[in-house]
Amino acid sequence: MGIVNELDLREDVASLTERIMNIESVSGNEKALADAVHQALLVLEHLEVHRDGDSIVARTRLGRERRVVLAGHLDTVPLPHTQGARGTVPATVVDGVLYGRGATDMKGGVAVQLALAAELTDPRYDVTYIFYDHEEVAAAKSGLGRLARNAPELLSADFAILLEPTNGTVEGGCNGTSRFLVRTTGAAAHSARAWMGENAIHKAAPILARLAAYEPQTVDVEGLAYRESMNAVRISGGIAGNVIPDYCEVEVNYRFAPDKDLAQAEAAVRALFEGFEVERTDGAEGARPGLDQAIAASLVEILGQEPKPKYGWTDVSRFSALGISAVNFGPGDALLAHTDDEHVTQQAIRDCLDTLRAWLSETE
């Protein structure tokens, strides 16, 4: 049997986006879309194609002095449960707007990658197109991380663009992210005789008070202002409705500017919660803006817009860790990602394609 989901990489890029959106690819279920992407790339004779699980790498081999990466993930977050939500599968089109899961995060960007891969047989730079699985889940499952471990030579480049949604402007670098458990302990007792125990949940009040009083910084890094944030994202404790709780955990998420590494971020959290037990449970380094190279400046010049910082964590951090300057640039509004109303305009996708086509086609 032939492949069920066939993609025509030369059709209108907005229509291609709709086709890609109609192939459901919630994290862990990327195979059907990966198969379709792989099959579509294999017929392009100017590309060398490599597959690792549900991640695909396609590369030109033109002998250019410099190489750039265009990367995007195939997976989406789970479909919405809200009745009548439009951010689902299949996609719908209303007045030039594409609604559906992955519209902004980030199947429009993936469609742009595929369109360029098919069209550009003689680009200004050698180009590596990377399509990877498991971005929306734990970092340990990342397809991009797996590629970096299994075939790091395929990721080698002078500059990388992650086609995450940026509303059509360049967003440099990204904040780092870390999670911590801040704990209190007490003594269990029957709630009818509460004076016999020690309430661990009540003892967490100073933790919340410190967070409420905390004033996050805005840090200038190479000309971009990165806003930090530190918030309680979950609290748990107690075992029953008639038992004084003997433990409580407050989970804290710290989004930190890329002037800090993980160790410095952890030191800041431990200082804020001095006197409490603190455990770091997760963390990922940020990435500096990556706009100090001429190759990046040429993209900014074509756009004619001032670059912005990326507040959320993205896989530009992985490229930065490999010594590759990287930025975010893609169609759609990141504020709509993961929402029940996720959508992107068809024109935004076409504009992104036009910009990258011009950038990759111009002569030096």
One Martini backbone bead per residue (centre of mass of N, CA, C, O) as a GRO file, in nm:
protein
  364
    1MET     BB    1   0.098   0.035   0.019
    2GLY     BB    2   0.056   0.353   0.016
    3ILE     BB    3   0.057   0.650   0.119
    4VAL     BB    4  -0.197   0.825   0.264
    5ASN     BB    5  -0.029   1.103   0.310
    6GLU     BB    6  -0.012   1.344   0.071
    7LEU     BB    7   0.233   1.588  -0.040
    8ASP     BB    8   0.225   1.911  -0.198
    9LEU     BB    9   0.499   2.130  -0.210
   10ARG     BB   10   0.373   2.328  -0.464
   11GLU     BB   11   0.158   2.440  -0.322
   12ASP     BB   12   0.003   2.639  -0.148
   13VAL     BB   13   0.115   2.703   0.170
   14ALA     BB   14  -0.165   2.718   0.306
   15SER     BB   15  -0.270   2.446   0.199
   16LEU     BB   16  -0.042   2.279   0.317
   17THR     BB   17  -0.103   2.342   0.608
   18GLU     BB   18  -0.381   2.210   0.615
   19ARG     BB   19  -0.284   1.924   0.554
   20ILE     BB   20  -0.101   1.901   0.803
   21MET     BB   21  -0.325   1.955   1.016
   22ASN     BB   22  -0.494   1.689   0.921
   23ILE     BB   23  -0.246   1.550   1.064
   24GLU     BB   24  -0.237   1.403   1.340
   25SER     BB   25   0.037   1.506   1.603
   26VAL     BB   26   0.054   1.422   1.876
   27SER     BB   27   0.253   1.348   2.104
   28GLY     BB   28   0.344   1.016   1.986
   29ASN     BB   29   0.180   1.076   1.682
   30GLU     BB   30   0.395   1.140   1.422
   31LYS     BB   31   0.420   0.922   1.195
   32ALA     BB   32   0.229   1.012   0.967
   33LEU     BB   33   0.373   1.282   0.917
   34ALA     BB   34   0.659   1.175   0.883
   35ASP     BB   35   0.595   1.003   0.637
   36ALA     BB   36   0.500   1.236   0.453
   37VAL     BB   37   0.758   1.401   0.462
   38HIS     BB   38   0.957   1.187   0.371
   39GLN     BB   39   0.828   1.124   0.095
   40ALA     BB   40   0.843   1.418  -0.020
   41LEU     BB   41   1.166   1.438   0.002
   42LEU     BB   42   1.276   1.188  -0.160
   43VAL     BB   43   1.205   1.320  -0.458
   44LEU     BB   44   1.439   1.524  -0.400
   45GLU     BB   45   1.741   1.531  -0.565
   46HIS     BB   46   1.886   1.787  -0.401
   47LEU     BB   47   1.850   1.590  -0.153
   48GLU     BB   48   1.955   1.474   0.161
   49VAL     BB   49   1.815   1.195   0.340
   50HIS     BB   50   1.725   1.159   0.694
   51ARG     BB   51   1.629   0.908   0.943
   52ASP     BB   52   1.501   0.935   1.297
   53GLY     BB   53   1.242   0.802   1.329
   54ASP     BB   54   1.040   1.107   1.351
   55SER     BB   55   1.299   1.227   1.211
   56ILE     BB   56   1.399   1.478   0.962
   57VAL     BB   57   1.673   1.518   0.723
   58ALA     BB   58   1.748   1.783   0.485
   59ARG     BB   59   2.017   1.831   0.232
   60THR     BB   60   2.234   2.024   0.092
   61ARG     BB   61   2.526   1.982  -0.162
   62LEU     BB   62   2.701   2.275  -0.279
   63GLY     BB   63   2.961   2.406  -0.131
   64ARG     BB   64   2.920   2.616   0.059
   65GLU     BB   65   3.050   2.823   0.305
   66ARG     BB   66   2.754   2.815   0.421
   67ARG     BB   67   2.519   2.709   0.682
   68VAL     BB   68   2.169   2.646   0.726
   69VAL     BB   69   1.893   2.621   0.954
   70LEU     BB   70   1.567   2.466   0.932
   71ALA     BB   71   1.332   2.438   1.206
   72GLY     BB   72   1.077   2.183   1.310
   73HIS     BB   73   0.793   2.064   1.464
   74LEU     BB   74   0.539   1.804   1.440
   75ASP     BB   75   0.411   1.846   1.705
   76THR     BB   76   0.143   1.855   1.944
   77VAL     BB   77  -0.081   1.924   2.143
   78PRO     BB   78  -0.353   1.842   2.264
   79LEU     BB   79  -0.670   1.830   2.218
   80PRO     BB   80  -0.947   1.981   2.275
   81HIS     BB   81  -1.243   1.958   2.502
   82THR     BB   82  -1.398   2.186   2.406
   83GLN     BB   83  -1.691   2.268   2.298
   84GLY     BB   84  -1.638   2.422   1.983
   85ALA     BB   85  -1.357   2.416   1.926
   86ARG     BB   86  -1.108   2.527   1.673
   87GLY     BB   87  -0.834   2.382   1.794
   88THR     BB   88  -0.838   2.133   1.582
   89VAL     BB   89  -0.932   1.820   1.418
   90PRO     BB   90  -0.982   1.957   1.162
   91ALA     BB   91  -0.948   2.212   0.971
   92THR     BB   92  -1.039   2.559   0.928
   93VAL     BB   93  -1.186   2.813   0.706
   94VAL     BB   94  -1.202   3.179   0.773
   95ASP     BB   95  -1.139   3.442   0.605
   96GLY     BB   96  -0.820   3.351   0.580
   97VAL     BB   97  -0.841   3.152   0.835
   98LEU     BB   98  -0.665   2.916   1.030
   99TYR     BB   99  -0.807   2.647   1.209
  100GLY     BB  100  -0.614   2.467   1.454
  101ARG     BB  101  -0.405   2.234   1.538
  102GLY     BB  102  -0.092   2.397   1.473
  103ALA     BB  103  -0.117   2.671   1.333
  104THR     BB  104   0.119   2.806   1.515
  105ASP     BB  105   0.216   2.517   1.668
  106MET     BB  106   0.402   2.469   1.368
  107LYS     BB  107   0.272   2.419   1.066
  108GLY     BB  108   0.339   2.670   0.911
  109GLY     BB  109   0.647   2.640   0.934
  110VAL     BB  110   0.667   2.360   0.805
  111ALA     BB  111   0.553   2.444   0.530
  112VAL     BB  112   0.777   2.640   0.462
  113GLN     BB  113   1.006   2.438   0.461
  114LEU     BB  114   0.891   2.254   0.236
  115ALA     BB  115   0.870   2.465   0.013
  116LEU     BB  116   1.173   2.533   0.008
  117ALA     BB  117   1.284   2.249  -0.041
  118ALA     BB  118   1.149   2.230  -0.330
  119GLU     BB  119   1.241   2.512  -0.467
  120LEU     BB  120   1.549   2.527  -0.357
  121THR     BB  121   1.830   2.443  -0.563
  122ASP     BB  122   2.000   2.751  -0.539
  123PRO     BB  123   2.109   2.863  -0.278
  124ARG     BB  124   2.309   3.074  -0.099
  125TYR     BB  125   2.296   2.842   0.099
  126ASP     BB  126   2.328   2.587   0.272
  127VAL     BB  127   2.059   2.353   0.360
  128THR     BB  128   1.888   2.254   0.664
  129TYR     BB  129   1.616   2.034   0.719
  130ILE     BB  130   1.418   2.012   1.022
  131PHE     BB  131   1.215   1.735   1.147
  132TYR     BB  132   1.055   1.691   1.468
  133ASP     BB  133   0.995   1.525   1.765
  134HIS     BB  134   0.900   1.583   2.085
  135GLU     BB  135   0.858   1.901   2.198
  136GLU     BB  136   0.583   1.899   2.399
  137VAL     BB  137   0.773   1.752   2.601
  138ALA     BB  138   0.998   1.606   2.746
  139ALA     BB  139   1.329   1.658   2.680
  140ALA     BB  140   1.417   1.350   2.665
  141LYS     BB  141   1.224   1.309   2.388
  142SER     BB  142   1.366   1.470   2.187
  143GLY     BB  143   1.443   1.466   1.853
  144LEU     BB  144   1.671   1.675   1.853
  145GLY     BB  145   1.835   1.544   2.077
  146ARG     BB  146   1.873   1.275   1.929
  147LEU     BB  147   2.028   1.389   1.688
  148ALA     BB  148   2.263   1.507   1.857
  149ARG     BB  149   2.353   1.217   1.948
  150ASN     BB  150   2.348   1.041   1.669
  151ALA     BB  151   2.389   1.313   1.444
  152PRO     BB  152   2.560   1.595   1.474
  153GLU     BB  153   2.652   1.653   1.175
  154LEU     BB  154   2.354   1.736   1.076
  155LEU     BB  155   2.360   2.018   1.261
  156SER     BB  156   2.569   2.159   1.120
  157ALA     BB  157   2.634   2.522   1.146
  158ASP     BB  158   2.613   2.888   1.134
  159PHE     BB  159   2.287   2.889   1.132
  160ALA     BB  160   1.956   2.927   1.292
  161ILE     BB  161   1.603   2.850   1.231
  162LEU     BB  162   1.308   2.876   1.417
  163LEU     BB  163   0.958   2.824   1.322
  164GLU     BB  164   0.833   2.985   1.532
  165PRO     BB  165   0.609   3.194   1.656
  166THR     BB  166   0.648   3.577   1.574
  167ASN     BB  167   0.476   3.760   1.385
  168GLY     BB  168   0.709   3.809   1.158
  169THR     BB  169   0.956   3.821   1.355
  170VAL     BB  170   1.249   3.852   1.518
  171GLU     BB  171   1.360   3.620   1.777
  172GLY     BB  172   1.596   3.626   2.020
  173GLY     BB  173   1.649   3.366   2.161
  174CYS     BB  174   1.603   3.272   2.519
  175ASN     BB  175   1.471   3.174   2.786
  176GLY     BB  176   1.498   3.016   3.067
  177THR     BB  177   1.415   2.708   3.255
  178SER     BB  178   1.268   2.626   3.585
  179ARG     BB  179   1.214   2.376   3.849
  180PHE     BB  180   1.059   2.368   4.181
  181LEU     BB  181   1.065   2.240   4.517
  182VAL     BB  182   0.890   2.368   4.799
  183ARG     BB  183   0.918   2.271   5.140
  184THR     BB  184   0.705   2.136   5.397
  185THR     BB  185   0.669   2.044   5.746
  186GLY     BB  186   0.495   1.834   5.988
  187ALA     BB  187   0.208   1.712   6.182
  188ALA     BB  188  -0.002   1.469   6.223
  189ALA     BB  189  -0.368   1.493   6.263
  190HIS     BB  190  -0.661   1.530   6.383
  191SER     BB  191  -0.882   1.785   6.299
  192ALA     BB  192  -1.025   1.780   6.590
  193ARG     BB  193  -0.697   1.786   6.697
  194ALA     BB  194  -0.497   2.016   6.577
  195TRP     BB  195  -0.302   2.076   6.830
  196MET     BB  196  -0.140   1.795   6.775
  197GLY     BB  197  -0.032   1.940   6.527
  198GLU     BB  198   0.128   2.043   6.200
  199ASN     BB  199   0.073   2.271   5.944
  200ALA     BB  200   0.216   2.263   5.629
  201ILE     BB  201   0.036   2.456   5.466
  202HIS     BB  202   0.063   2.702   5.649
  203LYS     BB  203   0.385   2.708   5.615
  204ALA     BB  204   0.355   2.815   5.304
  205ALA     BB  205   0.288   3.118   5.317
  206PRO     BB  206   0.578   3.247   5.282
  207ILE     BB  207   0.620   3.150   4.996
  208LEU     BB  208   0.385   3.311   4.869
  209ALA     BB  209   0.474   3.588   4.973
  210ARG     BB  210   0.743   3.600   4.821
  211LEU     BB  211   0.621   3.576   4.539
  212ALA     BB  212   0.430   3.826   4.555
  213ALA     BB  213   0.688   4.024   4.615
  214TYR     BB  214   0.821   3.960   4.364
  215GLU     BB  215   1.052   4.125   4.133
  216PRO     BB  216   1.099   4.107   3.822
  217GLN     BB  217   1.323   4.112   3.573
  218THR     BB  218   1.488   4.323   3.329
  219VAL     BB  219   1.718   4.206   3.078
  220ASP     BB  220   1.999   4.306   2.909
  221VAL     BB  221   2.079   4.136   2.591
  222GLU     BB  222   2.218   4.256   2.331
  223GLY     BB  223   1.957   4.475   2.318
  224LEU     BB  224   1.761   4.281   2.474
  225ALA     BB  225   1.453   4.252   2.661
  226TYR     BB  226   1.426   4.032   2.933
  227ARG     BB  227   1.161   3.879   3.086
  228GLU     BB  228   1.093   3.774   3.392
  229SER     BB  229   0.979   3.482   3.599
  230MET     BB  230   0.798   3.392   3.916
  231ASN     BB  231   0.601   3.092   3.989
  232ALA     BB  232   0.333   2.940   4.101
  233VAL     BB  233   0.196   2.616   3.958
  234ARG     BB  234   0.186   2.433   4.227
  235ILE     BB  235  -0.004   2.256   4.493
  236SER     BB  236   0.072   2.021   4.765
  237GLY     BB  237  -0.123   1.837   5.020
  238GLY     BB  238  -0.216   1.594   5.193
  239ILE     BB  239  -0.464   1.303   5.258
  240ALA     BB  240  -0.719   1.436   5.412
  241GLY     BB  241  -1.014   1.594   5.545
  242ASN     BB  242  -0.915   1.477   5.863
  243VAL     BB  243  -0.605   1.581   5.816
  244ILE     BB  244  -0.322   1.703   5.916
  245PRO     BB  245  -0.072   1.820   5.736
  246ASP     BB  246   0.283   1.701   5.690
  247TYR     BB  247   0.283   1.827   5.392
  248CYS     BB  248   0.438   2.053   5.137
  249GLU     BB  249   0.421   2.160   4.785
  250VAL     BB  250   0.586   2.406   4.583
  251GLU     BB  251   0.570   2.491   4.253
  252VAL     BB  252   0.840   2.648   4.068
  253ASN     BB  253   0.871   2.889   3.802
  254TYR     BB  254   1.173   2.990   3.630
  255ARG     BB  255   1.226   3.266   3.416
  256PHE     BB  256   1.537   3.329   3.256
  257ALA     BB  257   1.780   3.504   3.150
  258PRO     BB  258   2.063   3.464   2.921
  259ASP     BB  259   2.278   3.568   3.150
  260LYS     BB  260   2.210   3.287   3.268
  261ASP     BB  261   2.247   2.999   3.431
  262LEU     BB  262   2.135   2.738   3.606
  263ALA     BB  263   2.301   2.793   3.862
  264GLN     BB  264   2.211   3.090   3.895
  265ALA     BB  265   1.910   3.035   3.910
  266GLU     BB  266   1.919   2.851   4.159
  267ALA     BB  267   2.046   3.059   4.352
  268ALA     BB  268   1.805   3.258   4.342
  269VAL     BB  269   1.592   3.064   4.459
  270ARG     BB  270   1.739   2.989   4.724
  271ALA     BB  271   1.749   3.278   4.832
  272LEU     BB  272   1.442   3.329   4.846
  273PHE     BB  273   1.412   3.026   5.013
  274GLU     BB  274   1.533   3.067   5.274
  275GLY     BB  275   1.468   2.788   5.503
  276PHE     BB  276   1.401   2.594   5.272
  277GLU     BB  277   1.323   2.326   5.093
  278VAL     BB  278   1.509   2.266   4.781
  279GLU     BB  279   1.419   2.136   4.446
  280ARG     BB  280   1.544   2.054   4.143
  281THR     BB  281   1.356   1.910   3.853
  282ASP     BB  282   1.420   2.132   3.622
  283GLY     BB  283   1.604   2.233   3.313
  284ALA     BB  284   1.693   2.515   3.083
  285GLU     BB  285   1.870   2.680   2.887
  286GLY     BB  286   1.931   2.950   2.736
  287ALA     BB  287   1.963   3.214   2.476
  288ARG     BB  288   2.122   3.410   2.298
  289PRO     BB  289   2.032   3.607   2.033
  290GLY     BB  290   2.213   3.571   1.755
  291LEU     BB  291   2.278   3.886   1.607
  292ASP     BB  292   2.614   3.916   1.547
  293GLN     BB  293   2.572   3.831   1.256
  294ALA     BB  294   2.547   3.887   0.923
  295ILE     BB  295   2.339   3.661   0.863
  296ALA     BB  296   2.128   3.788   1.059
  297ALA     BB  297   2.119   4.084   0.959
  298SER     BB  298   1.998   4.018   0.677
  299LEU     BB  299   1.720   3.932   0.782
  300VAL     BB  300   1.644   4.192   0.933
  301GLU     BB  301   1.665   4.377   0.682
  302ILE     BB  302   1.437   4.253   0.515
  303LEU     BB  303   1.212   4.312   0.729
  304GLY     BB  304   1.240   4.599   0.887
  305GLN     BB  305   1.266   4.497   1.195
  306GLU     BB  306   1.278   4.483   1.518
  307PRO     BB  307   1.399   4.283   1.730
  308LYS     BB  308   1.308   4.028   1.966
  309PRO     BB  309   1.238   3.863   2.241
  310LYS     BB  310   1.229   3.539   2.388
  311TYR     BB  311   1.048   3.423   2.659
  312GLY     BB  312   1.037   3.152   2.575
  313TRP     BB  313   1.120   2.831   2.532
  314THR     BB  314   1.351   2.701   2.289
  315ASP     BB  315   1.555   2.526   2.052
  316VAL     BB  316   1.780   2.738   2.040
  317SER     BB  317   1.931   2.623   2.283
  318ARG     BB  318   2.048   2.373   2.139
  319PHE     BB  319   2.216   2.530   1.935
  320SER     BB  320   2.379   2.698   2.134
  321ALA     BB  321   2.516   2.443   2.268
  322LEU     BB  322   2.658   2.388   1.969
  323GLY     BB  323   2.751   2.686   1.861
  324ILE     BB  324   2.471   2.800   1.733
  325SER     BB  325   2.326   3.047   1.603
  326ALA     BB  326   1.983   3.155   1.700
  327VAL     BB  327   1.644   3.193   1.580
  328ASN     BB  328   1.317   3.324   1.566
  329PHE     BB  329   1.090   3.245   1.274
  330GLY     BB  330   0.732   3.293   1.226
  331PRO     BB  331   0.409   3.215   1.193
  332GLY     BB  332   0.227   3.373   1.417
  333ASP     BB  333   0.085   3.376   1.745
  334ALA     BB  334   0.203   3.270   2.047
  335LEU     BB  335  -0.063   3.334   2.218
  336LEU     BB  336  -0.228   3.093   2.051
  337ALA     BB  337  -0.089   2.872   2.160
  338HIS     BB  338  -0.281   2.597   2.283
  339THR     BB  339  -0.551   2.693   2.208
  340ASP     BB  340  -0.894   2.675   2.127
  341ASP     BB  341  -0.819   2.928   1.901
  342GLU     BB  342  -0.622   2.833   1.702
  343HIS     BB  343  -0.444   3.057   1.467
  344VAL     BB  344  -0.391   3.157   1.113
  345THR     BB  345  -0.297   3.330   0.856
  346GLN     BB  346  -0.240   3.281   0.530
  347GLN     BB  347  -0.059   3.533   0.482
  348ALA     BB  348   0.159   3.478   0.698
  349ILE     BB  349   0.275   3.232   0.554
  350ARG     BB  350   0.346   3.368   0.286
  351ASP     BB  351   0.534   3.586   0.406
  352CYS     BB  352   0.743   3.395   0.524
  353LEU     BB  353   0.823   3.266   0.259
  354ASP     BB  354   0.913   3.524   0.113
  355THR     BB  355   1.140   3.602   0.307
  356LEU     BB  356   1.314   3.338   0.290
  357ARG     BB  357   1.347   3.336  -0.010
  358ALA     BB  358   1.497   3.606  -0.033
  359TRP     BB  359   1.732   3.536   0.163
  360LEU     BB  360   1.822   3.261   0.002
  361SER     BB  361   1.851   3.413  -0.296
  362GLU     BB  362   2.040   3.616  -0.250
  363THR     BB  363   2.321   3.795  -0.316
  364GLU     BB  364   2.646   3.885  -0.189
   0.00000   0.00000   0.00000
